[in-house]
Coordinates of C-alpha atoms in Angstrom, one line a residue:
M23 CA 17.6 -21.3 4.5
T24 CA 14.5 -19.1 4.2
P25 CA 11.8 -19.0 6.9
A26 CA 9.5 -20.9 4.6
E27 CA 12.1 -23.6 4.0
L28 CA 12.7 -24.0 7.8
A29 CA 8.9 -24.2 8.3
S30 CA 8.8 -27.1 6.0
V31 CA 11.7 -28.7 7.8
V32 CA 9.8 -28.3 11.1
L33 CA 6.7 -29.9 9.7
A34 CA 8.7 -32.8 8.2
A35 CA 10.1 -33.4 11.7
A36 CA 6.6 -33.4 13.1
H37 CA 5.5 -36.0 10.5
A38 CA 8.4 -38.2 11.5
V39 CA 7.7 -37.9 15.3
F40 CA 4.0 -38.7 14.7
E41 CA 4.8 -41.7 12.6
Q42 CA 7.3 -43.0 15.2
R43 CA 4.8 -42.6 18.0
G44 CA 1.7 -43.8 16.1
L45 CA 0.0 -40.5 16.6
D46 CA -2.9 -39.3 14.3
R47 CA -1.1 -37.5 11.5
G48 CA -4.5 -35.9 10.6
A49 CA -3.9 -33.6 13.5
L50 CA -0.9 -32.1 11.7
P51 CA -1.4 -28.7 10.0
A52 CA -0.9 -28.4 6.3
S53 CA 1.8 -25.9 7.0
T54 CA 3.4 -24.4 10.1
V55 CA 4.9 -21.0 11.0
V56 CA 8.3 -20.1 12.4
E57 CA 9.0 -16.7 13.6
R58 CA 11.7 -14.5 15.0
P59 CA 12.0 -14.7 18.8
R60 CA 11.8 -11.3 20.5
N61 CA 15.2 -11.8 22.1
P62 CA 17.9 -12.7 19.6
E63 CA 19.7 -14.6 22.3
H64 CA 17.0 -17.3 22.2
G65 CA 17.9 -18.3 18.7
D66 CA 17.3 -17.6 15.1
Y67 CA 13.7 -18.8 14.9
A68 CA 11.0 -20.1 17.3
S69 CA 8.1 -22.5 16.8
T70 CA 5.0 -23.1 18.9
L71 CA 4.1 -26.3 17.0
A72 CA 4.3 -28.5 20.1
L73 CA 2.0 -26.2 22.0
Q74 CA -0.5 -26.2 19.1
L75 CA -0.6 -30.0 18.8
S76 CA -0.4 -31.1 22.4
K77 CA -4.1 -31.1 23.2
K78 CA -5.1 -32.6 19.9
V79 CA -2.9 -35.7 20.3
G80 CA -3.0 -36.0 24.1
V81 CA 0.8 -35.6 24.7
P82 CA 2.2 -33.1 27.2
P83 CA 3.6 -30.1 25.3
R84 CA 7.2 -30.4 26.7
E85 CA 7.3 -34.1 25.9
L86 CA 6.1 -33.5 22.4
A87 CA 8.6 -30.5 22.1
T88 CA 11.4 -32.8 23.2
A89 CA 10.6 -35.4 20.5
L90 CA 10.4 -32.6 17.9
A91 CA 13.7 -31.1 19.1
D92 CA 15.5 -34.5 18.8
E93 CA 14.2 -35.1 15.3
L94 CA 14.7 -31.5 14.1
G95 CA 18.2 -31.4 15.5
R96 CA 19.2 -34.0 12.9
A97 CA 17.9 -32.0 10.0
P98 CA 20.6 -30.5 7.6
G99 CA 21.2 -26.8 8.4
V100 CA 19.9 -26.9 11.9
K101 CA 22.7 -26.2 14.4
S102 CA 20.7 -26.7 17.6
V103 CA 17.2 -26.8 19.1
E104 CA 16.4 -25.7 22.7
I105 CA 13.1 -26.1 24.6
A106 CA 11.9 -23.1 26.5
G107 CA 8.9 -22.6 28.9
P108 CA 6.0 -25.0 28.4
G109 CA 7.1 -26.2 25.0
F110 CA 8.5 -23.5 22.8
L111 CA 11.2 -24.6 20.3
N112 CA 14.1 -22.2 19.8
I113 CA 16.0 -23.0 16.7
R114 CA 19.5 -22.0 15.6
L115 CA 20.8 -22.5 12.1
D116 CA 24.3 -23.3 11.1
A117 CA 26.2 -20.5 9.3
A118 CA 26.0 -22.3 5.9
A119 CA 22.2 -22.7 6.1
A120 CA 21.7 -19.1 7.3
G121 CA 24.1 -17.6 4.8
Q122 CA 22.6 -19.5 1.9
L123 CA 19.7 -16.9 2.0
A124 CA 22.0 -14.3 0.3
R125 CA 22.2 -16.5 -2.8
V126 CA 18.5 -17.2 -2.8
I127 CA 17.7 -13.4 -2.7
V128 CA 20.2 -12.4 -5.4
E129 CA 19.1 -15.2 -7.7
A130 CA 15.4 -14.4 -7.1
G131 CA 16.0 -10.7 -7.8
A132 CA 12.8 -8.7 -8.3
E133 CA 10.8 -11.8 -7.4
Y134 CA 12.1 -12.0 -3.9
G135 CA 9.3 -11.1 -1.5
R136 CA 6.5 -12.0 -3.8
S137 CA 4.1 -14.8 -3.0
D138 CA 0.7 -16.3 -3.9
R139 CA -0.8 -15.6 -0.5
L140 CA -3.8 -13.7 -2.0
A141 CA -4.0 -15.7 -5.2
G142 CA -7.6 -16.0 -6.5
E143 CA -8.8 -12.8 -4.9
K144 CA -10.2 -10.3 -7.4
I145 CA -10.1 -6.8 -5.8
N146 CA -11.2 -3.4 -7.1
L147 CA -9.2 -0.7 -5.4
E148 CA -10.6 2.8 -5.6
F149 CA -8.5 5.7 -4.3
V150 CA -8.0 9.5 -4.7
S151 CA -11.3 10.1 -6.7
A152 CA -11.0 13.8 -6.1
N153 CA -13.7 15.9 -7.7
P154 CA -12.6 17.6 -10.9
T155 CA -13.2 21.0 -9.5
G156 CA -9.6 21.7 -8.5
P157 CA -6.1 20.3 -8.1
V158 CA -5.5 17.2 -6.0
H159 CA -5.2 18.4 -2.4
I160 CA -2.8 17.0 0.2
G161 CA -5.4 14.6 1.6
G162 CA -5.9 13.1 -1.8
V163 CA -2.2 12.9 -2.3
R164 CA -2.0 10.7 0.8
W165 CA -4.3 8.3 -0.8
A166 CA -2.4 8.5 -4.1
A167 CA 0.8 7.3 -2.3
V168 CA -0.9 4.8 0.0
G169 CA -3.3 3.5 -2.6
D170 CA -0.7 2.9 -5.2
A171 CA 1.6 1.2 -2.7
L172 CA -1.3 -1.0 -1.6
S173 CA -2.0 -2.0 -5.2
R174 CA 1.6 -3.0 -5.6
L175 CA 1.5 -5.0 -2.4
L176 CA -1.7 -6.8 -3.3
R177 CA -0.3 -7.8 -6.7
A178 CA 3.0 -8.9 -5.2
T179 CA 1.0 -11.4 -3.1
G180 CA -0.9 -12.8 -6.0
A181 CA -4.2 -10.8 -6.0
D182 CA -5.9 -9.8 -9.3
V183 CA -6.2 -6.0 -8.7
G184 CA -8.0 -3.3 -10.7
T185 CA -7.2 0.2 -9.6
E186 CA -9.9 2.8 -10.2
Y187 CA -10.5 6.5 -10.1
Y188 CA -14.1 7.6 -9.7
F189 CA -14.6 10.8 -11.7
N190 CA -17.5 12.8 -10.2
D191 CA -18.5 14.7 -13.4
A192 CA -22.2 15.0 -12.4
G193 CA -23.9 16.9 -9.7
S194 CA -24.1 20.3 -8.0
Q195 CA -20.4 20.7 -7.4
I196 CA -19.8 20.6 -11.1
D197 CA -22.4 23.3 -11.6
R198 CA -20.7 25.5 -9.0
F199 CA -17.4 24.9 -10.8
A200 CA -18.9 26.0 -14.1
R201 CA -20.4 29.1 -12.6
S202 CA -17.0 30.0 -11.1
L203 CA -15.4 29.7 -14.5
L204 CA -18.1 31.8 -16.1
A205 CA -17.6 34.5 -13.4
A206 CA -13.8 34.4 -13.9
S207 CA -14.2 34.9 -17.6
K208 CA -16.1 38.1 -17.0
G209 CA -13.6 39.3 -14.4
E210 CA -16.2 38.9 -11.7
P211 CA -15.6 37.4 -8.2
A212 CA -16.5 33.8 -7.7
P213 CA -20.0 33.0 -6.6
E214 CA -20.6 32.7 -2.9
D215 CA -20.7 28.9 -3.1
G216 CA -18.1 28.7 -5.9
Y217 CA -14.5 28.0 -6.2
G218 CA -11.6 30.5 -5.9
G219 CA -7.9 30.3 -6.6
A220 CA -5.7 31.3 -9.5
Y221 CA -6.3 27.9 -11.2
I222 CA -10.0 29.0 -11.9
A223 CA -8.8 32.0 -13.9
E224 CA -6.3 29.9 -15.7
I225 CA -8.9 27.4 -16.8
A226 CA -11.4 30.0 -17.8
T227 CA -8.7 31.6 -20.0
E228 CA -7.9 28.3 -21.6
V229 CA -11.5 27.5 -22.3
Q230 CA -11.9 30.9 -24.0
A231 CA -8.8 30.2 -26.1
R232 CA -10.2 26.8 -27.2
R233 CA -13.8 28.0 -27.7
P234 CA -13.7 31.8 -28.5
E235 CA -17.4 31.7 -29.4
V236 CA -18.2 31.3 -25.7
R237 CA -17.8 35.1 -25.3
S238 CA -20.9 35.7 -27.5
L239 CA -23.2 33.1 -25.9
D240 CA -25.8 33.8 -23.2
D241 CA -25.0 32.8 -19.7
D242 CA -26.7 29.5 -19.7
A243 CA -25.1 28.4 -22.9
A244 CA -21.7 29.8 -21.9
Q245 CA -21.9 28.0 -18.5
E246 CA -22.5 24.7 -20.3
V247 CA -19.4 25.3 -22.4
F248 CA -17.4 26.1 -19.3
R249 CA -18.7 23.0 -17.6
V250 CA -17.8 20.6 -20.4
E251 CA -14.5 22.1 -21.3
G252 CA -13.5 23.1 -17.8
V253 CA -14.1 19.6 -16.4
A254 CA -12.1 18.1 -19.2
L255 CA -9.2 20.5 -18.6
M256 CA -9.2 20.0 -14.9
F257 CA -9.3 16.2 -15.2
D258 CA -6.5 16.2 -17.7
E259 CA -4.5 18.2 -15.2
I260 CA -5.3 15.8 -12.3
R261 CA -4.3 12.8 -14.4
S262 CA -1.1 14.5 -15.5
S263 CA -0.1 15.5 -11.9
L264 CA -0.8 11.9 -10.7
R265 CA 1.2 10.5 -13.5
D266 CA 4.1 12.7 -12.6
F267 CA 3.7 11.4 -9.1
G268 CA 4.1 7.8 -10.4
V269 CA 0.4 6.9 -10.1
E270 CA -1.6 5.5 -13.0
F271 CA -5.0 3.9 -12.8
D272 CA -6.4 0.9 -14.7
T273 CA -9.8 2.6 -15.0
Y274 CA -11.0 6.1 -14.9
F275 CA -14.8 5.8 -14.3
N276 CA -17.1 8.6 -15.0
E277 CA -20.1 9.2 -12.7
K278 CA -22.0 10.6 -15.7
D279 CA -21.8 7.3 -17.5
L280 CA -23.9 5.7 -14.7
H281 CA -26.6 8.2 -15.4
D282 CA -26.3 8.0 -19.2
R283 CA -26.4 4.1 -19.2
G284 CA -29.4 3.9 -16.9
E285 CA -27.4 2.2 -14.2
L286 CA -29.1 4.1 -11.4
D287 CA -32.4 2.6 -12.5
L288 CA -30.8 -0.8 -12.7
A289 CA -29.6 -0.5 -9.1
L290 CA -33.0 0.7 -7.9
N291 CA -34.7 -2.3 -9.5
R292 CA -32.2 -4.7 -8.0
L293 CA -32.8 -3.2 -4.5
R294 CA -36.5 -3.3 -5.1
Q295 CA -36.3 -7.0 -5.9
Q296 CA -34.4 -7.5 -2.7
G297 CA -37.3 -6.0 -0.9
H298 CA -35.5 -3.0 0.7
L299 CA -37.1 0.0 -1.0
Y300 CA -40.2 1.9 0.1
E301 CA -41.9 5.1 -0.9
S302 CA -42.5 8.0 1.5
E303 CA -43.4 11.6 0.9
G304 CA -43.0 11.1 -2.8
A305 CA -39.4 10.0 -2.5
T306 CA -37.8 6.5 -2.9
W307 CA -36.0 5.3 0.2
L308 CA -33.6 2.4 1.0
R309 CA -34.2 0.8 4.3
T310 CA -30.5 0.7 5.4
T311 CA -31.5 0.7 9.1
D312 CA -32.3 -3.0 8.7
F313 CA -28.5 -3.5 8.5
G314 CA -27.2 -1.1 11.2
D315 CA -27.3 2.3 9.5
D316 CA -28.4 5.2 11.8
K317 CA -31.2 6.2 9.3
D318 CA -32.7 5.2 6.0
R319 CA -31.4 6.8 2.9
V320 CA -33.2 8.6 0.1
L321 CA -32.3 7.4 -3.4
R322 CA -34.7 9.5 -5.5
K323 CA -36.1 12.8 -4.3
S324 CA -39.7 13.7 -4.6
N325 CA -38.8 16.0 -7.5
G326 CA -37.4 13.0 -9.4
E327 CA -33.7 13.9 -8.9
W328 CA -31.2 11.2 -7.9
T329 CA -29.2 11.6 -4.7
Y330 CA -25.4 11.1 -4.5
F331 CA -26.1 7.9 -2.5
A332 CA -28.1 6.5 -5.5
A333 CA -25.0 6.9 -7.7
D334 CA -22.9 5.2 -4.9
C335 CA -25.3 2.2 -5.0
A336 CA -25.1 2.0 -8.8
Y337 CA -21.3 2.3 -8.8
Y338 CA -20.9 -0.4 -6.2
L339 CA -23.2 -2.7 -8.2
D340 CA -21.3 -1.9 -11.4
K341 CA -18.0 -3.0 -9.8
R342 CA -19.6 -6.2 -8.5
E343 CA -21.1 -6.9 -12.0
R344 CA -17.6 -6.5 -13.4
G345 CA -16.5 -9.5 -11.4
F346 CA -14.8 -7.9 -8.5
E347 CA -15.4 -10.0 -5.4
R348 CA -13.9 -7.4 -3.0
V349 CA -14.5 -3.7 -3.4
V350 CA -12.0 -1.6 -1.5
I351 CA -12.6 2.2 -1.2
M352 CA -10.2 4.7 0.3
L353 CA -11.8 7.8 1.8
G354 CA -10.8 10.9 3.7
A355 CA -11.3 11.6 7.4
D356 CA -14.4 13.6 6.7
H357 CA -16.1 10.4 5.3
H358 CA -16.1 8.4 8.5
G359 CA -19.9 8.5 8.7
Y360 CA -20.0 7.0 5.3
I361 CA -19.0 3.6 6.4
G362 CA -22.3 2.6 8.0
R363 CA -24.5 3.5 5.1
M364 CA -22.1 1.8 2.5
K365 CA -21.9 -1.4 4.5
A366 CA -25.7 -1.4 4.9
M367 CA -26.1 -0.8 1.1
A368 CA -23.9 -3.8 0.3
A369 CA -26.1 -5.9 2.6
C370 CA -29.2 -4.6 0.9
F371 CA -27.8 -6.0 -2.4
G372 CA -27.5 -9.4 -0.7
D373 CA -23.7 -9.2 -0.3
D374 CA -21.7 -9.9 2.8
P375 CA -20.5 -6.4 3.8
E376 CA -17.5 -7.8 5.8
R377 CA -16.3 -9.9 2.8
N378 CA -17.3 -7.9 -0.3
L379 CA -16.7 -4.3 0.9
E380 CA -13.8 -2.6 2.7
I381 CA -13.7 1.1 3.4
L382 CA -10.4 2.5 4.6
I383 CA -10.3 6.0 6.2
G384 CA -7.2 8.2 6.0
Q385 CA -6.5 10.9 8.5
L386 CA -5.4 14.5 7.8
V387 CA -2.0 15.6 6.6
N388 CA -0.3 18.9 7.5
L389 CA 2.7 20.3 5.6
L390 CA 4.9 22.2 8.0
R391 CA 7.2 25.0 7.2
D392 CA 9.3 26.5 10.0
G393 CA 7.2 24.4 12.4
A394 CA 3.9 25.9 11.4
P395 CA 1.2 24.3 9.1
M396 CA 1.1 25.8 5.6
R397 CA -2.5 26.9 4.9
M398 CA -2.4 28.5 1.5
S399 CA -1.4 27.3 -1.9
K400 CA 0.1 29.6 -4.5
R401 CA -2.3 28.3 -7.1
A402 CA -5.3 26.7 -5.4
G403 CA -5.6 29.5 -2.8
T404 CA -7.3 27.5 0.0
V405 CA -5.7 24.1 0.1
I406 CA -2.2 22.6 -0.2
T407 CA -2.0 20.6 -3.4
L408 CA 0.0 17.7 -4.8
E409 CA 2.2 20.1 -6.7
D410 CA 2.9 22.1 -3.5
L411 CA 4.1 19.0 -1.7
V412 CA 6.3 17.8 -4.6
E413 CA 7.8 21.2 -5.1
A414 CA 8.6 21.3 -1.4
I415 CA 10.3 17.9 -0.9
G416 CA 10.2 15.9 -4.2
V417 CA 8.3 12.9 -5.4
D418 CA 10.3 10.2 -3.6
A419 CA 10.2 11.9 -0.2
S420 CA 6.5 12.7 -0.7
R421 CA 5.5 9.2 -1.5
Y422 CA 7.7 7.7 1.3
A423 CA 6.5 10.2 3.9
L424 CA 2.8 9.6 3.1
A425 CA 3.1 5.8 3.0
R426 CA 5.3 5.6 6.1
Y427 CA 2.5 6.1 8.6
S428 CA -0.6 4.1 9.4
S429 CA -3.4 5.6 7.4
D430 CA -5.5 6.1 10.5
S431 CA -2.9 8.5 12.0
P432 CA -2.6 12.2 11.2
I433 CA 0.7 13.2 9.7
D434 CA 2.8 16.3 10.0
I435 CA 5.3 16.5 7.1
D436 CA 8.2 18.8 8.1
I437 CA 9.7 20.3 4.9
E438 CA 13.1 20.9 6.6
L439 CA 13.3 17.3 7.8
W440 CA 12.3 15.6 4.6
T441 CA 14.8 17.6 2.5
R442 CA 17.7 17.1 4.8
A443 CA 20.5 14.8 3.5
T444 CA 21.1 13.2 7.0
R445 CA 20.2 9.9 8.6
D446 CA 17.3 11.5 10.5
N447 CA 15.5 11.9 7.2
P448 CA 13.8 8.5 6.8
V449 CA 13.8 8.3 3.0
Y450 CA 17.4 9.5 2.8
Y451 CA 18.4 6.9 5.4
V452 CA 16.9 4.0 3.3
Q453 CA 17.9 5.3 -0.1
Y454 CA 21.5 5.8 1.2
V455 CA 21.7 2.1 1.8
A456 CA 20.5 1.5 -1.8
A457 CA 23.2 3.8 -3.1
R458 CA 25.9 2.4 -0.7
T459 CA 25.2 -1.2 -1.7
A460 CA 25.4 -0.2 -5.4
G461 CA 28.6 1.7 -4.7
V462 CA 30.2 -1.3 -2.9
A463 CA 29.4 -3.5 -5.9
R464 CA 30.9 -0.9 -8.3
N465 CA 34.1 -0.6 -6.2
A466 CA 34.3 -4.3 -5.9
A467 CA 34.3 -4.8 -9.7
E468 CA 37.1 -2.2 -10.0
V469 CA 39.4 -4.2 -7.8
G470 CA 38.5 -7.5 -9.4
L471 CA 36.2 -8.7 -6.7
V472 CA 33.2 -10.3 -8.3
P473 CA 30.7 -12.6 -6.6
G474 CA 31.2 -15.5 -9.0
D475 CA 28.5 -18.1 -9.7
G476 CA 26.5 -19.7 -7.0
D477 CA 28.8 -22.8 -6.8
A478 CA 31.7 -20.5 -5.7
F479 CA 29.7 -18.9 -2.9
R480 CA 30.8 -20.0 0.6
P481 CA 27.8 -19.2 2.8
E482 CA 29.4 -20.9 5.9
L483 CA 31.9 -18.0 6.0
L484 CA 29.1 -15.6 7.0
D485 CA 29.3 -16.4 10.7
H486 CA 29.9 -12.9 12.1
E487 CA 27.3 -11.6 14.5
K488 CA 26.4 -8.6 12.3
E489 CA 26.2 -10.8 9.2
N490 CA 23.8 -13.1 10.9
E491 CA 21.7 -10.1 12.1
L492 CA 21.5 -8.8 8.5
L493 CA 20.6 -12.2 7.1
K494 CA 17.8 -12.4 9.7
A495 CA 16.5 -9.0 8.6
L496 CA 16.5 -9.9 4.9
A497 CA 14.7 -13.2 5.7
E498 CA 11.7 -11.3 7.1
F499 CA 10.9 -9.5 3.8
P500 CA 8.4 -12.0 2.3
A501 CA 6.4 -12.1 5.6
V502 CA 6.4 -8.3 5.9
V503 CA 5.1 -8.0 2.3
A504 CA 2.4 -10.6 2.9
T505 CA 1.3 -9.0 6.2
A506 CA 1.3 -5.5 4.8
A507 CA -0.9 -6.6 1.9
E508 CA -3.4 -8.6 4.1
L509 CA -3.7 -5.8 6.7
R510 CA -3.8 -3.0 4.0
E511 CA -0.8 -1.4 5.8
P512 CA 2.0 -0.3 3.4
H513 CA 3.7 1.6 6.3
R514 CA 4.9 -1.8 7.5
V515 CA 7.2 -2.1 4.5
A516 CA 8.7 1.4 5.1
R517 CA 9.3 0.8 8.8
Y518 CA 10.9 -2.6 8.0
L519 CA 13.2 -1.1 5.5
E520 CA 14.3 1.5 8.0
E521 CA 14.4 -0.3 11.3
S522 CA 15.4 -3.8 10.1
V523 CA 17.3 -3.7 6.8
A524 CA 18.9 -0.3 6.8
A525 CA 19.8 -0.4 10.4
S526 CA 21.3 -3.9 10.2
Y527 CA 23.2 -3.1 7.0
H528 CA 24.9 0.0 8.6
R529 CA 26.1 -2.2 11.5
F530 CA 27.3 -4.9 9.1
Y531 CA 29.1 -2.3 6.9
D532 CA 30.8 -0.9 10.0
N533 CA 32.0 -4.3 11.3
C534 CA 32.5 -6.5 8.3
R535 CA 34.7 -5.2 5.5
V536 CA 33.5 -6.3 2.1
L537 CA 36.4 -4.8 -0.1
P538 CA 40.0 -5.9 0.3
L539 CA 42.4 -3.3 1.6
G540 CA 45.3 -2.1 -0.6
D541 CA 47.1 -5.1 -2.0
E542 CA 45.2 -7.5 0.1
E543 CA 44.3 -10.7 -1.8
V544 CA 40.6 -11.2 -2.6
T545 CA 39.3 -14.1 -0.5
D546 CA 36.2 -16.3 -0.4
L547 CA 35.1 -14.2 2.6
H548 CA 35.2 -11.0 0.5
R549 CA 33.0 -12.8 -2.1
A550 CA 30.6 -14.1 0.5
R551 CA 30.1 -10.6 1.9
L552 CA 29.6 -9.2 -1.6
W553 CA 26.8 -11.7 -2.0
L554 CA 25.3 -10.4 1.2
N555 CA 25.8 -6.8 0.1
N556 CA 24.0 -7.5 -3.2
A557 CA 21.2 -9.3 -1.4
T558 CA 20.6 -6.2 0.7
R559 CA 20.5 -4.1 -2.4
T560 CA 17.8 -6.5 -3.8
V561 CA 15.6 -6.3 -0.7
I562 CA 16.0 -2.5 -0.4
A563 CA 15.2 -2.0 -4.1
N564 CA 12.2 -4.4 -4.0
G565 CA 10.8 -2.8 -0.9
L566 CA 11.2 0.8 -2.2
H567 CA 9.5 -0.3 -5.5
L568 CA 6.5 -1.5 -3.5
L569 CA 6.2 2.0 -2.1
G570 CA 6.7 3.6 -5.5
V571 CA 10.1 5.1 -4.5
S572 CA 13.3 4.9 -6.4
A573 CA 16.4 3.0 -5.2
P574 CA 19.2 5.2 -6.5
E575 CA 22.6 3.9 -7.4
R576 CA 24.3 7.1 -6.4
M577 CA 23.5 9.9 -4.0

């Protein structure tokens, strides 16, 4: 029995009690929640339904809990119901009902854990969006891992998600990039405000190979060639490195398109219609202080140039015009001051900034070698890049390490730890269970132990304490996925895989032998445990997939 099925049983019992007592059934919720008690000795599940309904119907909570317990105790699959405290219901399932979950999981396969919790939500999820002036640095890599995992979680809970990379191909940083390439082509040092690193010389050489005529152009014309070709080459590299990291975007959006299509003017006119623009000192301002910003923001300077914030306004409006009800933007730690102005901007457009716009801030990441932070990249010179991280610990460990922690917490990634083939390496600890469950299934087939069809499964045999513990852990997966999606916290999935599933499976494996020994005859208990083993494999694989991490069959 799954938690959702038990919740339905509890609600059915409540309907019966209300009917028997002539209570107002309109007070009953459309659904109810059962949860794991903190102390396993209190039962398999707990419900606070009696406490929730007591005041509404004028019945003391313990009296209502007693009636619910009597009715619920007669339900198939429920072994016992105890009343605790002011009216808590502690519920124990019989072994057959609890064990049946293994069959549910195996037969659901990749669908186990998915739900329609966020069905109907149309979400635009923007992440990474690194400027095309250099390789993706380690802060951007964190968002690549977390953002991709979050998109998987949102889709697994029914949301309509569009992932997006905002490509800043306009503005002063691109001019500095082009000047740096031009200087490198001449063998000169980078401009004082330019970009260094070996990658600049590499790109400059590639541009010259593609466009040999650039050598004969004057500096202004040559700089434009380096701008166009250099940005294209850099962005191709960014897309390639993210693809190798397992991250693909639905949309790559060019900032330059906003300018070329006149969308900044469109946004300006919309804000003017809303009554939030004013002119001062020859510039056009947005009155964001009306909505809590610390100062008003310039959209167009007195010389006619657009500000970066004007492009932000146009880009937000473009997303909303494309039908996205919720815009989620992931930004680095240095953008924390950005939240107020963006929320105010959404309000200026007439949106609800708490409903239509979410801004998630990610903290810093340090890559440690021999206990000290790495400061220099072989290629980028000044920052640690995606390639540096992957070269050091691999794609799986990188993605898992970055998604394992709450985004608002700084991370130190110790190279020695994350490359170690021991249980203290979190990704190894979880992937080892994936490989062990696959190995058990292979070995079982070799000795003629196969799970058989569902009708041959004897779930009531799974009555060992460690079997029950593992079943409880596996039952939590759908709720973990839903909560991680709703709270935008993929790390919940990683911690659940480690602390609940992997830990419980190891204890099960050590205490409950799946395979027959020697010439021992294959029994229904062996088959039942194989179902449980395979259910664990399903949950581990599904959870790792949500994090973009592989579930190996061998290690």
